[in-house]
Amino acid sequence: MEPPDEAADPTPIRALLRRLAGVHVSRGDGLTFVLLAAVAMLLMAVEALTGVLLALYYRPTTADANDSVRFVVTEVEYGGLVRSLHYWGAQSLIVVIGATVAWAALRRAYRAPHALAWISGVALAVLAVAEAFTGSLLPWSHRSVVDAQLSSSLAAQLPLVGPLLRGLMLGGSQPNDLSLVRILGLHAGVLPMVASICIGALCLHAAGCAPRHPSAGSLSLSPHAALRAAALGAVVAIALLALSSLLPPHLGASAEVARASAAGLRPSWYLAFVHQMLSAAPPKMIGLPSARVLVTAVALGVATLALFPLFDRRASRAGQVAVLVTLAAIVGGTIRALLH
Amino acid sequence: MTDDARTVPAPDATPMARRTLLDLAVGATASGVGLLALLPAVRFATPPAQPTPGARGSVVGRREEFGENSARVVNLDGEPVLVLALPGGDFRAFVARCTHLGCVVSYNPAREQIECPCHGGRFGCDGRVLAGPPPSSLRELPVVVRRDEVMVVRG
Ligand code: FES
């Protein structure tokens, strides 16, 4: 097939559409990835838009943050809905990106030539959790205060860089007046920037991979795959709207850092399994405080998962089993902790 | 799927090795420069340490305000302190941050234990670990009772 003549098209949009029409994806894996990526993109767009809106009223100080979020929810028109969409969009994004990574692992899509895409995908999953988590700190509710303290202590357990990380995140060893500006900077600046680098890598990869010619069992990206993605996107959007209007996230009152007790609070679902591991551990493991050992192990585990293609160049069966067992442990641990 | 990327034979070993060396040199220089630039940024982002005040006492209440076998958490300059009135009439004080991951602990008078809500750490009235994951005892602070005033000394 001749490449379409772009010069003949008067508008860049039409030229692009014609080019996309030449790109084909396989009906099985190709289409699945296109659909998952489309839903993730939709959710990211929702997050970006509602995030910008929420930022219009947010004041990142320990004294004002809680009131400023409450003002959005109680006074600003559609404020409750915007916050709820931002919350549920973030939770869904973790699930969708997590599912994409799991699917890629099942299909062994970490082997060459997909290594860069796999690394970017795992990084995006971690970033989605980090975004949800930093976002949960911003309202500076009682729960945020406890979580900020607890998570920074967890970060401080990492060898060598731990205390430095905590200092950078909080601007001190305990949550203080500098903390919220930094957390906001992470949430709305640093993490999205890293995420967009990962997305850029994924786009380059996809552009390089997509076959340009139709074959048996393939589907043109535009319009066939795009229409299916649009239909799925519409369903997801409606579900998200319904969820957001029916179940607005709770906004607790603020609390004093030095007195905020964790009694009666449960950790967020995406970190539940880490907390359960921490509770079940003995005080010392291999002669070191158990929290230090566990946090280091979790960090190493995630890093190994991300860099897996570099360790397992032949994409062995044993490697796949290791990846699947790790993912199953995370999912199983989360479900167990939630049922607990 | 075939491993087409790796089956291309290198035409000659020497230029390949040279290229690897070049790659390595460029990579090392780039990361070195990057790290050097990062260093002042990290230093900048670390707030300068505030001078810590010397030892001093803070009055946390009057003796009769504490029931026997009771405790309260007070905020002393941003640090939670658990002041414990023991059944015998003695007082003890601890930094109320769990030694596991720093959650604020509280006193359970029924069990006569100090408990952490985060991962189930439990401490005795002497601050020693009884159960759960905390690796060490709570930090104790001296208490002085003078003219019925309970004072905690820090520093
Ligand atoms: S912080 Fe107290 S038991 Fe974990």
Short mmCIF file of C-alpha atoms and ligand atoms in Angstrom, two decimals:
data_model
loop_
_atom_site.label_atom_id
_atom_site.label_comp_id
_atom_site.label_asym_id
_atom_site.label_seq_id
_atom_site.Cartn_x
_atom_site.Cartn_y
_atom_site.Cartn_z
CA MET A 1 0.00 0.00 0.00
CA GLU A 2 1.24 3.46 -0.89
CA PRO A 3 1.66 5.81 2.03
CA PRO A 4 -1.12 8.37 1.86
CA ASP A 5 -0.11 11.59 0.19
CA GLU A 6 -0.20 14.15 2.97
CA ALA A 7 0.51 17.07 0.70
CA ALA A 8 -2.80 16.46 -1.03
CA ASP A 9 -4.77 17.08 2.15
CA PRO A 10 -5.66 20.69 2.77
CA THR A 11 -6.00 20.49 6.56
CA PRO A 12 -3.54 18.98 9.03
CA ILE A 13 -6.36 17.27 10.92
CA ARG A 14 -7.52 15.40 7.84
CA ALA A 15 -3.97 14.50 6.98
CA LEU A 16 -3.55 13.05 10.45
CA LEU A 17 -6.81 11.10 10.22
CA ARG A 18 -5.75 9.64 6.89
CA ARG A 19 -2.45 8.60 8.31
CA LEU A 20 -4.10 6.96 11.30
CA ALA A 21 -6.45 5.16 8.95
CA GLY A 22 -3.38 3.43 7.58
CA VAL A 23 -2.34 2.17 11.02
CA HIS A 24 -3.66 -1.23 12.01
CA VAL A 25 -3.81 -3.02 15.33
CA SER A 26 -4.42 -6.67 15.98
CA ARG A 27 -7.92 -7.61 17.09
CA GLY A 28 -6.68 -9.29 20.25
CA ASP A 29 -3.82 -7.69 22.19
CA GLY A 30 -3.54 -4.61 20.00
CA LEU A 31 -7.16 -3.63 20.49
CA THR A 32 -7.05 -4.40 24.22
CA PHE A 33 -4.11 -2.07 24.69
CA VAL A 34 -5.71 0.66 22.61
CA LEU A 35 -8.87 0.45 24.70
CA LEU A 36 -7.04 0.42 28.05
CA ALA A 37 -4.83 3.30 26.94
CA ALA A 38 -7.86 5.26 25.77
CA VAL A 39 -9.61 4.86 29.13
CA ALA A 40 -6.41 5.85 30.96
CA MET A 41 -6.06 8.93 28.74
CA LEU A 42 -9.67 9.90 29.39
CA LEU A 43 -9.19 9.58 33.14
CA MET A 44 -5.95 11.57 33.02
CA ALA A 45 -7.75 14.31 31.13
CA VAL A 46 -10.47 14.34 33.81
CA GLU A 47 -7.78 14.55 36.51
CA ALA A 48 -5.94 17.38 34.77
CA LEU A 49 -9.08 19.42 34.19
CA THR A 50 -10.63 18.96 37.65
CA GLY A 51 -7.18 19.39 39.21
CA VAL A 52 -6.72 22.78 37.60
CA LEU A 53 -10.19 23.79 38.75
CA LEU A 54 -9.56 22.67 42.34
CA ALA A 55 -6.26 24.55 42.37
CA LEU A 56 -8.14 27.80 41.74
CA TYR A 57 -9.35 27.85 45.35
CA TYR A 58 -6.74 25.79 47.16
CA ARG A 59 -4.50 27.43 49.78
CA PRO A 60 -1.49 25.28 50.67
CA THR A 61 -0.98 26.20 54.32
CA THR A 62 -1.73 24.04 57.32
CA ALA A 63 -3.98 26.77 58.69
CA ASP A 64 -6.07 27.36 55.54
CA ALA A 65 -5.97 24.19 53.44
CA ASN A 66 -8.87 22.39 55.10
CA ASP A 67 -11.11 25.47 55.01
CA SER A 68 -10.24 26.16 51.39
CA VAL A 69 -11.28 22.65 50.34
CA ARG A 70 -14.42 22.89 52.47
CA PHE A 71 -15.23 26.18 50.76
CA VAL A 72 -15.01 24.45 47.37
CA VAL A 73 -17.30 21.65 48.49
CA THR A 74 -19.89 23.74 50.30
CA GLU A 75 -19.92 27.11 48.54
CA VAL A 76 -18.54 26.86 45.01
CA GLU A 77 -21.00 25.84 42.32
CA TYR A 78 -20.35 22.24 41.23
CA GLY A 79 -17.53 22.24 43.80
CA GLY A 80 -18.61 18.95 45.36
CA LEU A 81 -18.87 17.28 41.97
CA VAL A 82 -15.48 18.55 40.77
CA ARG A 83 -13.77 17.29 43.91
CA SER A 84 -15.61 13.98 43.74
CA LEU A 85 -14.68 13.50 40.07
CA HIS A 86 -11.05 14.24 40.89
CA TYR A 87 -11.14 11.69 43.70
CA TRP A 88 -12.89 8.89 41.82
CA GLY A 89 -10.88 9.57 38.66
CA ALA A 90 -7.70 9.04 40.66
CA GLN A 91 -8.93 5.78 42.19
CA SER A 92 -10.02 4.49 38.78
CA LEU A 93 -6.73 5.47 37.24
CA ILE A 94 -4.87 3.22 39.69
CA VAL A 95 -7.16 0.34 38.76
CA VAL A 96 -6.90 0.92 34.99
CA ILE A 97 -3.14 1.39 34.89
CA GLY A 98 -2.69 -1.52 37.29
CA ALA A 99 -4.87 -3.70 35.06
CA THR A 100 -2.86 -2.66 31.99
CA VAL A 101 0.40 -3.61 33.67
CA ALA A 102 -1.08 -6.94 34.79
CA TRP A 103 -2.36 -7.63 31.30
CA ALA A 104 1.05 -6.77 29.82
CA ALA A 105 2.66 -9.17 32.29
CA LEU A 106 0.26 -11.94 31.31
CA ARG A 107 1.08 -11.39 27.64
CA ARG A 108 4.80 -11.17 28.44
CA ALA A 109 4.85 -7.75 26.83
CA TYR A 110 7.96 -6.77 28.77
CA ARG A 111 10.23 -8.61 26.38
CA ALA A 112 12.11 -6.89 23.60
CA PRO A 113 11.13 -4.68 21.87
CA HIS A 114 8.65 -3.60 24.54
CA ALA A 115 11.10 -3.05 27.40
CA LEU A 116 10.84 0.74 27.44
CA ALA A 117 7.05 0.57 27.32
CA TRP A 118 6.97 -1.87 30.23
CA ILE A 119 9.26 0.34 32.34
CA SER A 120 7.11 3.38 31.55
CA GLY A 121 3.95 1.43 32.38
CA VAL A 122 5.15 0.27 35.80
CA ALA A 123 6.41 3.80 36.49
CA LEU A 124 2.97 5.16 35.60
CA ALA A 125 1.32 2.70 37.99
CA VAL A 126 3.59 3.87 40.80
CA LEU A 127 2.94 7.49 39.84
CA ALA A 128 -0.82 6.91 39.90
CA VAL A 129 -0.56 5.64 43.47
CA ALA A 130 1.73 8.54 44.41
CA GLU A 131 -0.70 11.03 42.91
CA ALA A 132 -3.67 9.55 44.76
CA PHE A 133 -1.68 9.54 47.96
CA THR A 134 -0.25 13.08 47.78
CA GLY A 135 -3.73 14.22 46.77
CA SER A 136 -5.21 12.68 49.90
CA LEU A 137 -2.83 14.80 52.01
CA LEU A 138 -3.78 18.14 50.47
CA PRO A 139 -7.11 18.70 52.33
CA TRP A 140 -5.10 18.54 55.58
CA SER A 141 -7.83 16.71 57.39
CA HIS A 142 -7.12 14.73 60.53
CA ARG A 143 -6.49 11.77 58.28
CA SER A 144 -4.08 13.72 56.05
CA VAL A 145 -2.08 14.81 59.09
CA VAL A 146 -1.71 11.22 60.28
CA ASP A 147 -0.91 9.95 56.78
CA ALA A 148 1.67 12.66 56.14
CA GLN A 149 3.43 11.77 59.35
CA LEU A 150 3.23 8.03 58.76
CA SER A 151 4.25 8.08 55.10
CA SER A 152 7.19 10.38 55.70
CA SER A 153 8.37 8.03 58.46
CA LEU A 154 8.00 5.17 55.99
CA ALA A 155 10.05 7.03 53.38
CA ALA A 156 12.67 7.77 56.02
CA GLN A 157 13.19 4.02 56.49
CA LEU A 158 14.83 3.69 53.06
CA PRO A 159 18.57 3.21 53.37
CA LEU A 160 20.83 6.19 52.56
CA VAL A 161 18.27 8.46 50.88
CA GLY A 162 15.40 7.95 53.35
CA PRO A 163 15.85 10.89 55.73
CA LEU A 164 16.75 13.12 52.79
CA LEU A 165 13.53 12.16 51.03
CA ARG A 166 11.50 12.89 54.13
CA GLY A 167 13.18 16.27 54.51
CA LEU A 168 12.50 17.14 50.89
CA MET A 169 8.87 16.07 51.11
CA LEU A 170 8.00 17.78 54.39
CA GLY A 171 10.61 20.51 54.73
CA GLY A 172 11.49 19.12 58.16
CA SER A 173 11.28 15.88 60.09
CA GLN A 174 7.63 16.42 61.07
CA PRO A 175 4.74 17.92 59.09
CA ASN A 176 4.98 21.70 59.34
CA ASP A 177 4.06 24.91 57.56
CA LEU A 178 6.38 24.19 54.65
CA SER A 179 4.92 20.74 54.02
CA LEU A 180 1.77 21.47 52.05
CA VAL A 181 3.48 23.65 49.44
CA ARG A 182 5.91 20.83 48.86
CA ILE A 183 3.23 18.18 48.69
CA LEU A 184 1.28 20.37 46.28
CA GLY A 185 4.44 20.83 44.23
CA LEU A 186 4.82 17.06 44.01
CA HIS A 187 1.16 16.47 43.27
CA ALA A 188 0.66 19.16 40.64
CA GLY A 189 4.20 19.62 39.34
CA VAL A 190 6.87 16.99 39.75
CA LEU A 191 4.80 13.80 39.51
CA PRO A 192 2.72 14.90 36.47
CA MET A 193 5.94 15.99 34.78
CA VAL A 194 7.53 12.58 35.28
CA ALA A 195 4.27 10.98 34.14
CA SER A 196 4.26 12.96 30.93
CA ILE A 197 7.81 11.81 30.19
CA CYS A 198 6.60 8.21 30.61
CA ILE A 199 3.57 8.87 28.41
CA GLY A 200 5.84 10.40 25.78
CA ALA A 201 7.99 7.26 25.82
CA LEU A 202 4.87 5.12 25.45
CA CYS A 203 3.64 7.18 22.49
CA LEU A 204 7.00 6.89 20.74
CA HIS A 205 6.92 3.18 21.36
CA ALA A 206 3.38 2.81 20.05
CA ALA A 207 4.20 4.83 16.95
CA GLY A 208 7.17 2.59 16.31
CA CYS A 209 5.26 -0.66 16.88
CA ALA A 210 2.00 -0.16 15.06
CA PRO A 211 1.94 -2.02 11.77
CA ARG A 212 1.00 0.18 8.84
CA HIS A 213 -0.60 -2.52 6.77
CA PRO A 214 -3.81 -4.41 7.26
CA SER A 215 -3.44 -8.12 7.79
CA ALA A 216 -5.73 -10.96 8.67
CA GLY A 217 -7.32 -10.27 12.05
CA SER A 218 -6.25 -6.64 12.19
CA LEU A 219 -8.34 -3.56 12.62
CA SER A 220 -7.69 -0.03 11.42
CA LEU A 221 -6.89 2.37 14.25
CA SER A 222 -9.10 5.00 12.72
CA PRO A 223 -11.98 4.64 12.58
CA HIS A 224 -12.51 1.05 13.79
CA ALA A 225 -10.46 0.90 16.99
CA ALA A 226 -11.10 4.58 17.70
CA LEU A 227 -14.87 4.10 17.57
CA ARG A 228 -14.72 1.21 20.00
CA ALA A 229 -12.49 3.30 22.28
CA ALA A 230 -14.95 6.18 22.07
CA ALA A 231 -17.86 3.91 22.98
CA LEU A 232 -15.97 2.49 25.95
CA GLY A 233 -14.91 6.00 26.94
CA ALA A 234 -18.53 7.11 27.00
CA VAL A 235 -19.47 4.21 29.27
CA VAL A 236 -16.54 4.99 31.61
CA ALA A 237 -17.43 8.68 31.69
CA ILE A 238 -21.04 7.93 32.63
CA ALA A 239 -19.95 5.46 35.30
CA LEU A 240 -17.50 7.99 36.71
CA LEU A 241 -20.14 10.71 36.82
CA ALA A 242 -22.60 8.39 38.52
CA LEU A 243 -20.05 7.23 41.08
CA SER A 244 -18.93 10.80 41.77
CA SER A 245 -22.40 12.14 42.31
CA LEU A 246 -23.53 9.20 44.44
CA LEU A 247 -20.46 8.79 46.64
CA PRO A 248 -18.68 12.10 47.32
CA PRO A 249 -15.43 11.57 49.26
CA HIS A 250 -15.53 12.46 52.92
CA LEU A 251 -13.81 15.65 54.05
CA GLY A 252 -12.75 15.40 57.68
CA ALA A 253 -11.91 18.34 59.93
CA SER A 254 -8.31 19.38 60.39
CA ALA A 255 -6.19 18.42 63.39
CA GLU A 256 -3.15 19.48 65.30
CA VAL A 257 -0.03 17.66 64.11
CA ALA A 258 1.15 16.91 67.62
CA ARG A 259 -2.14 15.38 68.71
CA ALA A 260 -3.62 13.71 65.64
CA SER A 261 -4.12 10.09 66.64
CA ALA A 262 -4.62 7.40 64.05
CA ALA A 263 -7.27 5.70 66.18
CA GLY A 264 -10.29 4.79 64.06
CA LEU A 265 -8.57 5.51 60.72
CA ARG A 266 -7.95 2.93 58.02
CA PRO A 267 -5.17 3.22 55.48
CA SER A 268 -6.12 3.91 51.85
CA TRP A 269 -6.94 0.71 49.98
CA TYR A 270 -3.93 0.97 47.68
CA LEU A 271 -1.55 1.01 50.66
CA ALA A 272 -3.51 -1.39 52.86
CA PHE A 273 -1.29 -4.36 52.16
CA VAL A 274 1.86 -2.45 53.12
CA HIS A 275 0.31 -1.59 56.47
CA GLN A 276 -0.77 -5.13 57.06
CA MET A 277 2.74 -6.36 56.42
CA LEU A 278 4.09 -3.74 58.83
CA SER A 279 1.65 -4.81 61.55
CA ALA A 280 2.36 -8.49 61.19
CA ALA A 281 6.15 -8.14 61.28
CA PRO A 282 8.22 -8.76 64.42
CA PRO A 283 10.16 -5.80 65.84
CA LYS A 284 13.42 -6.92 64.27
CA MET A 285 14.25 -8.77 61.08
CA ILE A 286 17.82 -9.81 60.23
CA GLY A 287 18.88 -7.67 63.17
CA LEU A 288 17.32 -4.46 61.82
CA PRO A 289 14.04 -2.70 62.63
CA SER A 290 11.41 -4.57 60.62
CA ALA A 291 9.91 -1.41 59.12
CA ARG A 292 13.27 -0.61 57.54
CA VAL A 293 13.61 -4.11 56.08
CA LEU A 294 10.04 -4.21 54.74
CA VAL A 295 10.10 -0.74 53.17
CA THR A 296 13.40 -1.50 51.50
CA ALA A 297 12.06 -4.83 50.27
CA VAL A 298 8.92 -3.23 48.82
CA ALA A 299 10.98 -0.53 47.08
CA LEU A 300 13.37 -3.13 45.68
CA GLY A 301 10.45 -5.30 44.58
CA VAL A 302 8.81 -2.48 42.63
CA ALA A 303 12.14 -1.44 41.10
CA THR A 304 12.83 -5.04 40.06
CA LEU A 305 9.37 -5.31 38.54
CA ALA A 306 9.94 -2.11 36.55
CA LEU A 307 13.43 -3.03 35.39
CA PHE A 308 12.53 -6.65 34.82
CA PRO A 309 13.29 -6.69 31.07
CA LEU A 310 16.90 -5.77 31.87
CA PHE A 311 17.29 -8.78 34.18
CA ASP A 312 15.42 -11.27 32.09
CA ARG A 313 16.64 -10.62 28.57
CA ARG A 314 15.53 -13.98 27.28
CA ALA A 315 12.03 -13.54 28.66
CA SER A 316 12.09 -16.95 30.30
CA ARG A 317 9.06 -18.79 31.63
CA ALA A 318 10.53 -18.59 35.12
CA GLY A 319 10.77 -14.83 34.71
CA GLN A 320 7.15 -14.60 33.77
CA VAL A 321 6.17 -16.71 36.74
CA ALA A 322 8.17 -14.37 38.99
CA VAL A 323 6.40 -11.30 37.59
CA LEU A 324 2.98 -12.89 37.88
CA VAL A 325 3.62 -14.09 41.42
CA THR A 326 4.69 -10.57 42.42
CA LEU A 327 1.57 -9.05 40.90
CA ALA A 328 -0.63 -11.72 42.44
CA ALA A 329 0.95 -11.04 45.84
CA ILE A 330 0.17 -7.33 45.53
CA VAL A 331 -3.44 -7.95 44.45
CA GLY A 332 -3.97 -10.74 46.97
CA GLY A 333 -2.39 -8.72 49.76
CA THR A 334 -4.63 -5.77 48.97
CA ILE A 335 -7.79 -7.87 48.96
CA ARG A 336 -6.78 -9.63 52.17
CA ALA A 337 -6.01 -6.36 53.91
CA LEU A 338 -9.33 -4.90 52.80
CA LEU A 339 -11.26 -7.89 54.11
CA HIS A 340 -9.38 -7.81 57.38
CA MET B 1 8.45 -13.58 17.46
CA THR B 2 12.12 -13.57 16.44
CA ASP B 3 14.97 -11.77 18.11
CA ASP B 4 15.84 -9.76 15.03
CA ALA B 5 17.57 -6.99 16.97
CA ARG B 6 20.20 -9.30 18.39
CA THR B 7 20.92 -11.53 15.43
CA VAL B 8 22.56 -8.77 13.39
CA PRO B 9 26.27 -9.66 13.48
CA ALA B 10 28.78 -6.97 14.43
CA PRO B 11 30.95 -6.31 11.38
CA ASP B 12 34.07 -5.93 13.46
CA ALA B 13 34.65 -6.22 17.18
CA THR B 14 36.95 -3.22 17.54
CA PRO B 15 34.68 -0.37 16.37
CA MET B 16 31.91 -1.90 18.46
CA ALA B 17 34.09 -1.84 21.56
CA ARG B 18 35.13 1.69 20.76
CA ARG B 19 31.54 2.76 20.43
CA THR B 20 30.64 1.13 23.75
CA LEU B 21 33.49 3.01 25.37
CA LEU B 22 32.33 6.26 23.79
CA ASP B 23 28.76 5.59 24.93
CA LEU B 24 30.03 4.92 28.41
CA ALA B 25 32.10 8.11 28.49
CA VAL B 26 29.23 10.25 27.23
CA GLY B 27 26.82 8.61 29.66
CA ALA B 28 29.13 9.01 32.63
CA THR B 29 29.83 12.66 31.83
CA ALA B 30 26.16 13.45 31.38
CA SER B 31 25.13 11.78 34.63
CA GLY B 32 28.05 13.41 36.45
CA VAL B 33 27.02 16.87 35.27
CA GLY B 34 23.39 16.08 36.10
CA LEU B 35 24.27 14.96 39.64
CA LEU B 36 26.44 18.02 40.19
CA ALA B 37 23.52 20.23 39.19
CA LEU B 38 21.19 18.26 41.46
CA LEU B 39 23.34 18.69 44.54
CA PRO B 40 22.79 22.44 45.10
CA ALA B 41 19.09 21.93 44.28
CA VAL B 42 18.76 19.32 47.03
CA ARG B 43 20.68 21.53 49.45
CA PHE B 44 18.39 24.41 48.56
CA ALA B 45 15.29 22.32 49.18
CA THR B 46 16.50 21.26 52.64
CA PRO B 47 15.51 23.99 55.08
CA PRO B 48 18.28 25.25 57.37
CA ALA B 49 18.20 23.60 60.80
CA GLN B 50 16.60 25.70 63.53
CA PRO B 51 18.53 25.99 66.79
CA THR B 52 17.06 23.60 69.34
CA PRO B 53 16.20 25.24 72.66
CA GLY B 54 18.17 24.03 75.67
CA ALA B 55 16.75 21.99 78.53
CA ARG B 56 13.67 23.51 80.07
CA GLY B 57 10.61 22.49 81.95
CA SER B 58 7.01 22.98 80.92
CA VAL B 59 4.15 22.88 83.36
CA VAL B 60 1.55 20.48 81.99
CA GLY B 61 -1.05 20.73 84.75
CA ARG B 62 -1.73 20.45 88.47
CA ARG B 63 -1.45 17.19 90.31
CA GLU B 64 -5.13 17.00 91.19
CA GLU B 65 -6.16 17.46 87.55
CA PHE B 66 -4.83 14.01 86.78
CA GLY B 67 -7.02 11.18 87.98
CA GLU B 68 -5.19 8.14 89.23
CA ASN B 69 -4.30 5.70 86.45
CA SER B 70 -4.94 8.22 83.70
CA ALA B 71 -2.96 10.04 81.07
CA ARG B 72 -3.15 12.90 78.65
CA VAL B 73 -1.26 13.88 75.52
CA VAL B 74 -0.02 17.45 75.57
CA ASN B 75 1.53 19.43 72.75
CA LEU B 76 4.91 20.80 73.80
CA ASP B 77 6.20 22.98 70.94
CA GLY B 78 4.79 20.67 68.32
CA GLU B 79 5.92 17.48 70.02
CA PRO B 80 3.29 15.22 71.54
CA VAL B 81 4.09 14.22 75.11
CA LEU B 82 2.17 11.58 77.04
CA VAL B 83 1.94 12.44 80.73
CA LEU B 84 0.99 9.39 82.74
CA ALA B 85 -0.38 9.42 86.29
CA LEU B 86 0.41 5.94 87.59
CA PRO B 87 -1.89 4.03 89.96
CA GLY B 88 0.56 4.60 92.84
CA GLY B 89 0.48 8.38 92.46
CA ASP B 90 3.74 8.69 90.53
CA PHE B 91 4.11 10.55 87.25
CA ARG B 92 5.98 9.56 84.13
CA ALA B 93 6.24 11.24 80.75
CA PHE B 94 7.15 9.92 77.31
CA VAL B 95 7.49 11.39 73.88
CA ALA B 96 4.15 10.17 72.53
CA ARG B 97 5.48 9.11 69.15
CA CYS B 98 5.58 5.39 68.55
CA THR B 99 9.11 4.17 67.90
CA HIS B 100 7.84 2.12 64.97
CA LEU B 101 6.68 4.81 62.52
CA GLY B 102 5.85 7.75 64.72
CA CYS B 103 2.08 7.52 65.26
CA VAL B 104 0.77 9.29 68.36
CA VAL B 105 0.30 6.74 71.15
CA SER B 106 -2.33 6.78 73.88
CA TYR B 107 -2.87 5.21 77.29
CA ASN B 108 -5.31 2.39 77.89
CA PRO B 109 -6.13 2.51 81.62
CA ALA B 110 -8.03 -0.79 81.60
CA ARG B 111 -4.96 -2.69 80.45
CA GLU B 112 -2.49 -0.27 82.02
CA GLN B 113 -0.66 -0.11 78.71
CA ILE B 114 0.41 2.52 76.25
CA GLU B 115 -0.97 1.60 72.85
CA CYS B 116 -0.33 2.62 69.27
CA PRO B 117 -3.35 2.55 66.92
CA CYS B 118 -1.31 2.23 63.71
CA HIS B 119 0.11 -1.30 63.75
CA GLY B 120 -0.82 -2.53 67.18
CA GLY B 121 2.35 -1.63 69.07
CA ARG B 122 1.97 -1.86 72.88
CA PHE B 123 4.21 -0.51 75.60
CA GLY B 124 4.28 -0.94 79.35
CA CYS B 125 3.98 1.96 81.80
CA ASP B 126 7.78 2.06 81.84
CA GLY B 127 7.85 2.64 78.06
CA ARG B 128 9.17 -0.81 77.20
CA VAL B 129 7.79 -2.69 74.22
CA LEU B 130 5.30 -5.40 75.21
CA ALA B 131 4.00 -6.42 71.79
CA GLY B 132 3.81 -5.46 68.15
CA PRO B 133 6.40 -4.16 65.71
CA PRO B 134 8.00 -1.18 67.55
CA PRO B 135 11.74 -1.88 67.74
CA SER B 136 12.57 0.12 70.88
CA SER B 137 11.19 1.69 74.06
CA LEU B 138 9.41 5.03 74.11
CA ARG B 139 11.68 7.96 74.91
CA GLU B 140 11.12 8.96 78.50
CA LEU B 141 11.24 12.56 79.72
CA PRO B 142 11.93 13.50 83.35
CA VAL B 143 8.94 14.73 85.35
CA VAL B 144 9.23 17.08 88.31
CA VAL B 145 6.30 17.65 90.67
CA ARG B 146 6.77 20.86 92.60
CA ARG B 147 4.13 22.53 94.73
CA ASP B 148 1.46 20.36 93.08
CA GLU B 149 2.54 21.47 89.63
CA VAL B 150 3.49 18.71 87.18
CA MET B 151 6.40 19.76 85.02
CA VAL B 152 7.98 17.89 82.10
CA VAL B 153 11.64 18.57 81.35
CA ARG B 154 12.88 18.45 77.79
CA GLY B 155 16.16 19.06 76.11
S1 FES C 1 3.55 3.33 64.30
FE1 FES C 1 3.11 2.43 66.18
S2 FES C 1 2.94 0.38 65.74
FE2 FES C 1 3.46 1.25 63.81
#
